[in-house]
């Protein structure tokens, strides 16, 4: 039968590309990966999204500041999504675990916006 194709390992001195710089990744995917990274820092769900995307497109890095390097429409949509999730609240009847997760997500989004908005204003 056939042998499995072997991929050459990445050179040790070559850094991983940033997700926003990868031409083979759609703008929507870039936006979603960056938002997932911001909203679920350290959360298993965020790690799962990152791993699935890396499995499809290869290794990359993602940072909060990558929002600033998205195309203008995607950047505006991402900032609107962050603002929405920063203000989202669950009803008091919601399960405690869901309330805690929503509070964590909202806090992550508020903190990210607090760091990103001054950078956007500085860029003009």
Tab-separated table of C-alpha atoms in Angstrom:
chain	number	residue	atom	x	y	z
A	1	UNK	CA	0.000	0.000	0.000
A	2	UNK	CA	1.122	3.648	0.089
A	3	UNK	CA	3.399	5.277	2.553
A	4	UNK	CA	2.137	8.218	4.506
A	5	UNK	CA	3.433	11.512	3.278
A	6	UNK	CA	6.089	12.873	5.577
A	7	UNK	CA	6.111	16.593	6.224
A	8	UNK	CA	9.389	18.320	6.739
A	9	UNK	CA	9.548	19.740	10.254
A	10	UNK	CA	9.609	23.515	10.594
A	11	UNK	CA	13.104	24.907	10.801
A	12	UNK	CA	14.033	25.674	14.392
A	13	UNK	CA	14.903	29.306	13.661
A	14	UNK	CA	11.801	29.999	11.563
A	15	UNK	CA	9.038	31.535	13.696
A	16	UNK	CA	5.425	30.444	13.446
A	17	UNK	CA	3.364	32.799	11.279
A	18	UNK	CA	0.626	34.928	12.794
A	19	UNK	CA	-2.879	33.805	11.851
A	20	UNK	CA	-3.658	37.255	10.415
A	21	UNK	CA	-0.687	37.005	8.023
A	22	UNK	CA	-1.637	33.621	6.549
A	23	UNK	CA	-3.022	34.077	3.006
A	24	UNK	CA	-4.699	30.657	2.878
A	25	UNK	CA	-6.978	31.438	5.852
A	26	UNK	CA	-10.245	33.299	5.262
A	27	UNK	CA	-10.806	36.650	6.949
A	28	UNK	CA	-13.822	35.224	8.787
A	29	UNK	CA	-11.731	32.368	10.200
A	30	UNK	CA	-9.006	34.800	11.270
A	31	UNK	CA	-11.596	36.968	13.036
A	32	UNK	CA	-13.187	33.980	14.756
A	33	UNK	CA	-9.863	32.564	15.949
A	34	UNK	CA	-8.750	35.916	17.368
A	35	UNK	CA	-12.130	36.436	19.086
A	36	UNK	CA	-12.046	32.921	20.494
A	37	UNK	CA	-8.553	33.555	21.819
A	38	UNK	CA	-9.667	36.776	23.531
A	39	UNK	CA	-12.949	35.496	24.935
A	40	UNK	CA	-11.720	32.181	26.285
A	41	UNK	CA	-8.139	32.772	27.393
A	42	UNK	CA	-7.081	29.589	29.172
A	43	UNK	CA	-10.494	27.994	28.615
A	44	UNK	CA	-10.583	24.448	27.182
A	45	UNK	CA	-13.049	25.553	24.481
A	46	UNK	CA	-10.651	28.229	23.254
A	47	UNK	CA	-7.846	25.691	23.158
A	48	UNK	CA	-10.034	23.302	21.150
A	49	UNK	CA	-10.800	26.001	18.542
A	50	UNK	CA	-7.097	26.799	18.285
A	51	UNK	CA	-6.117	23.138	17.873
A	52	UNK	CA	-8.767	22.442	15.230
A	53	UNK	CA	-7.721	25.483	13.226
A	54	UNK	CA	-4.046	24.550	13.514
A	55	UNK	CA	-4.849	21.041	12.349
A	56	UNK	CA	-6.422	22.491	9.202
A	57	UNK	CA	-3.993	25.343	8.427
A	58	UNK	CA	-0.767	24.434	10.247
A	59	UNK	CA	0.937	26.034	13.237
A	60	UNK	CA	0.417	29.728	13.851
A	61	UNK	CA	0.363	32.239	16.644
A	62	UNK	CA	-2.571	34.358	17.745
A	63	UNK	CA	-2.605	37.375	20.025
A	64	UNK	CA	-5.168	39.877	21.203
A	65	UNK	CA	-3.489	42.638	19.175
A	66	UNK	CA	-4.101	40.679	15.961
A	67	UNK	CA	-7.564	42.283	15.917
A	68	UNK	CA	-5.838	45.500	14.832
A	69	UNK	CA	-4.351	43.813	11.756
A	70	UNK	CA	-7.621	42.439	10.407
A	71	UNK	CA	-9.137	44.163	7.356
A	72	UNK	CA	-11.244	47.209	8.349
A	73	UNK	CA	-14.651	45.486	8.029
A	74	UNK	CA	-13.545	42.421	9.983
A	75	UNK	CA	-11.840	44.593	12.619
A	76	UNK	CA	-15.028	46.611	13.116
A	77	UNK	CA	-17.122	43.428	13.332
A	78	UNK	CA	-14.682	41.914	15.847
A	79	UNK	CA	-14.767	45.020	18.039
A	80	UNK	CA	-18.577	45.059	17.878
A	81	UNK	CA	-18.644	41.387	18.892
A	82	UNK	CA	-16.283	42.121	21.800
A	83	UNK	CA	-18.492	45.003	22.949
A	84	UNK	CA	-21.580	42.780	22.738
A	85	UNK	CA	-19.999	39.960	24.763
A	86	UNK	CA	-18.565	42.453	27.271
A	87	UNK	CA	-22.088	43.615	28.098
A	88	UNK	CA	-23.897	40.263	27.806
A	89	UNK	CA	-25.689	39.007	30.891
A	90	UNK	CA	-27.513	35.793	31.621
A	91	UNK	CA	-30.809	35.674	33.520
A	92	UNK	CA	-30.614	34.858	37.227
A	93	UNK	CA	-32.325	31.508	36.518
A	94	UNK	CA	-29.419	30.339	34.371
A	95	UNK	CA	-27.255	27.557	35.836
A	96	UNK	CA	-24.428	28.792	38.042
A	97	UNK	CA	-21.747	27.346	35.738
A	98	UNK	CA	-23.182	29.222	32.758
A	99	UNK	CA	-23.305	32.449	34.771
A	100	UNK	CA	-19.668	32.035	35.803
A	101	UNK	CA	-18.580	31.325	32.211
A	102	UNK	CA	-20.521	34.361	30.949
A	103	UNK	CA	-18.965	36.557	33.636
A	104	UNK	CA	-15.459	35.334	32.701
A	105	UNK	CA	-16.101	35.924	28.999
A	106	UNK	CA	-17.504	39.400	29.666
A	107	UNK	CA	-14.508	40.273	31.849
A	108	UNK	CA	-12.051	39.034	29.193
A	109	UNK	CA	-13.818	41.116	26.535
A	110	UNK	CA	-13.937	44.267	28.693
A	111	UNK	CA	-10.236	43.958	29.493
A	112	UNK	CA	-9.349	43.364	25.829
A	113	UNK	CA	-11.390	46.385	24.731
A	114	UNK	CA	-9.719	48.513	27.388
A	115	UNK	CA	-6.331	47.571	25.926
A	116	UNK	CA	-7.292	47.707	22.227
A	117	UNK	CA	-9.320	50.953	22.019
A	118	UNK	CA	-6.352	53.205	22.985
A	119	UNK	CA	-4.211	51.435	20.355
A	120	UNK	CA	-6.872	52.030	17.702
A	121	UNK	CA	-7.150	55.695	18.665
A	122	UNK	CA	-3.363	56.065	18.515
A	123	UNK	CA	-3.333	54.647	14.973
A	124	UNK	CA	-5.933	57.220	13.969
